[in-house]
Amino acid sequence: GESSDVPWFPRKIADLDKFANRVLSYGAELDSDHPGFTDQVYRARRKEFADIAFNYKHGEPIPEVTYTAAEIKTWNVVFSELTKLYP
C-alpha cells in the first residue's frame, strides 16, 4: 500500500483527469487588473476554451477549435516575433 504521508501523484496520463478540472477552475475568474476583465467578448471566448479543456478526458479525440481571423492574425504575429528571438 501507499504511505499516508506521501501525497497522491499521477502514475499514468489518464490519472490527470482526476484533478485537472480542479486546476482549471482556479483560472476561471479574471483578476480586476486583467486587461480582459471588462471585455465581455474576450471573457466569453476564454470560457469557450476553458469549457473545451474542462470537458476533455484522456483518450478522447482532441477537440478541434475554430479560430477567428483576428486570433489567427494575432498568433501569426506572436509566432513571427518569437522566432526572431529564438531562431
Coordinates of N, CA and C in Angstrom, one line a residue:
G1 N 0.8 -1.2 0.0 CA 0.0 0.0 0.0 C 0.9 1.3 0.0
E2 N 0.2 2.4 -0.1 CA 0.9 3.6 -0.1 C 0.9 4.2 1.3
S3 N 2.0 4.9 1.6 CA 2.1 5.6 2.9 C 1.1 6.8 2.9
S4 N 0.5 7.0 4.0 CA -0.5 8.1 4.1 C 0.2 9.5 4.1
D5 N 1.5 9.6 4.4 CA 2.2 10.8 4.4 C 2.7 11.2 3.0
V6 N 2.6 10.4 2.0 CA 3.0 10.7 0.7 C 1.8 11.2 -0.1
P7 N 1.9 12.4 -0.6 CA 0.7 12.9 -1.4 C 0.5 12.1 -2.7
W8 N -0.8 12.1 -3.1 CA -1.1 11.4 -4.3 C -0.4 12.0 -5.5
F9 N 0.1 11.2 -6.4 CA 0.8 11.6 -7.6 C 0.3 10.8 -8.8
P10 N 0.0 11.4 -9.9 CA -0.4 10.7 -11.1 C 0.6 9.7 -11.6
R11 N 0.2 8.5 -11.8 CA 1.2 7.4 -12.3 C 1.0 7.2 -13.8
K12 N -0.1 7.5 -14.3 CA -0.3 7.4 -15.8 C -1.1 8.7 -16.2
I13 N -1.0 8.9 -17.5 CA -1.6 10.2 -18.0 C -3.1 10.3 -17.8
A14 N -3.8 9.2 -17.8 CA -5.3 9.2 -17.5 C -5.6 9.7 -16.1
D15 N -4.6 9.5 -15.2 CA -4.8 10.0 -13.8 C -5.0 11.5 -13.7
L16 N -4.5 12.2 -14.7 CA -4.6 13.7 -14.7 C -6.0 14.1 -14.8
D17 N -6.9 13.3 -15.4 CA -8.3 13.6 -15.4 C -8.9 13.7 -14.0
K18 N -8.3 13.1 -13.0 CA -8.9 13.1 -11.7 C -8.8 14.4 -11.0
F19 N -7.9 15.3 -11.4 CA -7.8 16.6 -10.8 C -7.7 17.7 -11.7
A20 N -7.7 17.5 -13.0 CA -7.5 18.6 -14.0 C -8.5 19.6 -13.9
N21 N -9.8 19.2 -13.6 CA -10.9 20.2 -13.6 C -10.7 21.1 -12.4
R22 N -10.2 20.6 -11.3 CA -9.9 21.5 -10.1 C -8.9 22.5 -10.4
V23 N -7.8 22.1 -11.2 CA -6.8 23.0 -11.5 C -7.3 24.1 -12.5
L24 N -8.1 23.6 -13.5 CA -8.6 24.6 -14.5 C -9.6 25.6 -13.8
S25 N -10.3 25.2 -12.8 CA -11.3 26.1 -12.2 C -10.6 27.2 -11.5
Y26 N -9.4 27.1 -11.1 CA -8.7 28.2 -10.4 C -8.5 29.4 -11.4
G27 N -8.4 29.1 -12.7 CA -8.3 30.2 -13.6 C -9.6 30.7 -14.2
A28 N -10.7 30.3 -13.7 CA -12.0 30.6 -14.2 C -12.3 32.1 -14.2
E29 N -11.9 32.8 -13.1 CA -12.2 34.2 -13.0 C -11.0 35.0 -13.2
L30 N -11.2 36.2 -13.8 CA -10.1 37.1 -14.0 C -9.9 38.1 -12.9
D31 N -8.7 38.4 -12.6 CA -8.5 39.5 -11.6 C -8.9 40.8 -12.2
S32 N -9.3 41.7 -11.3 CA -9.9 43.0 -11.8 C -8.8 43.8 -12.5
D33 N -7.5 43.5 -12.4 CA -6.5 44.3 -13.1 C -6.1 43.6 -14.4
H34 N -6.8 42.5 -14.8 CA -6.5 41.8 -16.0 C -7.1 42.6 -17.2
P35 N -6.3 42.8 -18.3 CA -6.8 43.6 -19.4 C -8.1 43.2 -19.9
G36 N -8.5 41.9 -19.8 CA -9.8 41.5 -20.4 C -10.9 41.5 -19.4
F37 N -10.7 42.0 -18.2 CA -11.7 41.9 -17.1 C -13.0 42.4 -17.5
T38 N -13.1 43.6 -18.2 CA -14.4 44.2 -18.5 C -14.8 43.9 -20.0
D39 N -14.0 43.1 -20.7 CA -14.3 42.7 -22.1 C -15.1 41.5 -22.1
Q40 N -16.4 41.6 -22.3 CA -17.3 40.5 -22.3 C -17.1 39.5 -23.5
V41 N -16.7 40.1 -24.6 CA -16.4 39.2 -25.8 C -15.2 38.3 -25.5
Y42 N -14.1 38.9 -24.9 CA -12.9 38.2 -24.5 C -13.3 37.1 -23.5
R43 N -14.1 37.5 -22.5 CA -14.4 36.6 -21.4 C -15.2 35.4 -22.0
A44 N -16.1 35.7 -22.9 CA -16.9 34.6 -23.5 C -16.1 33.6 -24.3
R45 N -15.1 34.2 -25.0 CA -14.2 33.3 -25.8 C -13.3 32.5 -24.9
R46 N -12.8 33.2 -23.8 CA -12.0 32.5 -22.9 C -12.7 31.3 -22.2
K47 N -14.0 31.5 -22.0 CA -14.9 30.5 -21.4 C -15.0 29.3 -22.4
E48 N -15.1 29.6 -23.7 CA -15.2 28.5 -24.7 C -14.0 27.6 -24.6
F49 N -12.8 28.2 -24.5 CA -11.6 27.4 -24.4 C -11.5 26.7 -23.1
A50 N -11.9 27.3 -22.0 CA -11.9 26.7 -20.7 C -12.9 25.5 -20.7
D51 N -14.0 25.6 -21.3 CA -15.0 24.6 -21.3 C -14.5 23.4 -22.1
I52 N -13.8 23.6 -23.2 CA -13.2 22.5 -24.0 C -12.2 21.8 -23.2
A53 N -11.3 22.5 -22.5 CA -10.3 21.9 -21.7 C -10.9 21.2 -20.5
F54 N -11.9 21.8 -19.9 CA -12.6 21.2 -18.7 C -13.2 19.9 -19.0
N55 N -13.8 19.8 -20.2 CA -14.6 18.6 -20.5 C -13.8 17.5 -21.2
Y56 N -12.6 17.8 -21.6 CA -11.7 16.8 -22.2 C -11.2 15.8 -21.3
K57 N -11.3 14.5 -21.7 CA -10.7 13.4 -20.9 C -9.7 12.7 -21.8
H58 N -8.6 12.2 -21.1 CA -7.6 11.5 -21.8 C -8.2 10.3 -22.6
G59 N -7.7 10.1 -23.8 CA -8.2 9.0 -24.7 C -9.3 9.5 -25.7
E60 N -10.0 10.6 -25.4 CA -11.0 11.1 -26.3 C -10.2 11.8 -27.5
P61 N -10.9 11.9 -28.6 CA -10.3 12.7 -29.7 C -10.0 14.1 -29.2
I62 N -8.9 14.6 -29.6 CA -8.6 16.0 -29.3 C -9.6 16.9 -30.0
P63 N -10.3 17.8 -29.2 CA -11.3 18.7 -29.8 C -10.6 19.7 -30.8
E64 N -11.3 19.9 -31.9 CA -10.9 20.9 -32.8 C -11.4 22.3 -32.4
V65 N -10.6 23.3 -32.5 CA -11.1 24.6 -32.2 C -11.0 25.4 -33.5
T66 N -12.1 26.2 -33.8 CA -12.1 27.0 -35.0 C -11.7 28.4 -34.5
Y67 N -10.6 28.9 -35.0 CA -10.1 30.2 -34.6 C -10.6 31.3 -35.5
T68 N -10.8 32.4 -34.9 CA -11.3 33.6 -35.7 C -10.1 34.1 -36.5
A69 N -10.4 34.9 -37.5 CA -9.4 35.5 -38.3 C -8.5 36.4 -37.5
A70 N -9.1 37.1 -36.5 CA -8.3 38.0 -35.6 C -7.3 37.2 -34.8
E71 N -7.8 36.0 -34.3 CA -6.9 35.2 -33.5 C -5.8 34.6 -34.3
I72 N -6.1 34.2 -35.5 CA -5.0 33.7 -36.4 C -4.0 34.7 -36.6
K73 N -4.4 35.9 -36.9 CA -3.5 37.1 -37.2 C -2.7 37.3 -35.9
T74 N -3.3 37.3 -34.8 CA -2.6 37.6 -33.5 C -1.5 36.5 -33.3
W75 N -1.8 35.3 -33.5 CA -0.8 34.2 -33.2 C 0.2 34.2 -34.3
N76 N -0.1 34.6 -35.5 CA 0.9 34.8 -36.6 C 2.0 35.8 -36.1
V77 N 1.5 36.9 -35.6 CA 2.5 37.9 -35.1 C 3.3 37.4 -34.0
V78 N 2.6 36.7 -33.0 CA 3.4 36.2 -31.8 C 4.4 35.2 -32.3
F79 N 4.0 34.3 -33.2 CA 5.0 33.3 -33.7 C 6.1 34.0 -34.5
S80 N 5.8 34.9 -35.3 CA 6.9 35.6 -36.0 C 7.9 36.3 -35.1
E81 N 7.4 37.0 -34.1 CA 8.2 37.7 -33.2 C 9.1 36.7 -32.3
L82 N 8.5 35.6 -31.9 CA 9.2 34.6 -31.1 C 10.3 33.9 -31.9
T83 N 10.0 33.7 -33.2 CA 11.0 33.0 -34.0 C 12.2 34.0 -34.3
K84 N 12.0 35.3 -34.2 CA 13.1 36.2 -34.3 C 14.0 36.1 -33.0
L85 N 13.3 36.0 -31.9 CA 14.1 35.9 -30.6 C 14.7 34.6 -30.4
Y86 N 14.1 33.5 -30.9 CA 14.5 32.1 -30.6 C 14.5 31.4 -31.9
P87 N 15.5 31.7 -32.8 CA 15.5 31.1 -34.1 C 15.7 29.5 -34.1

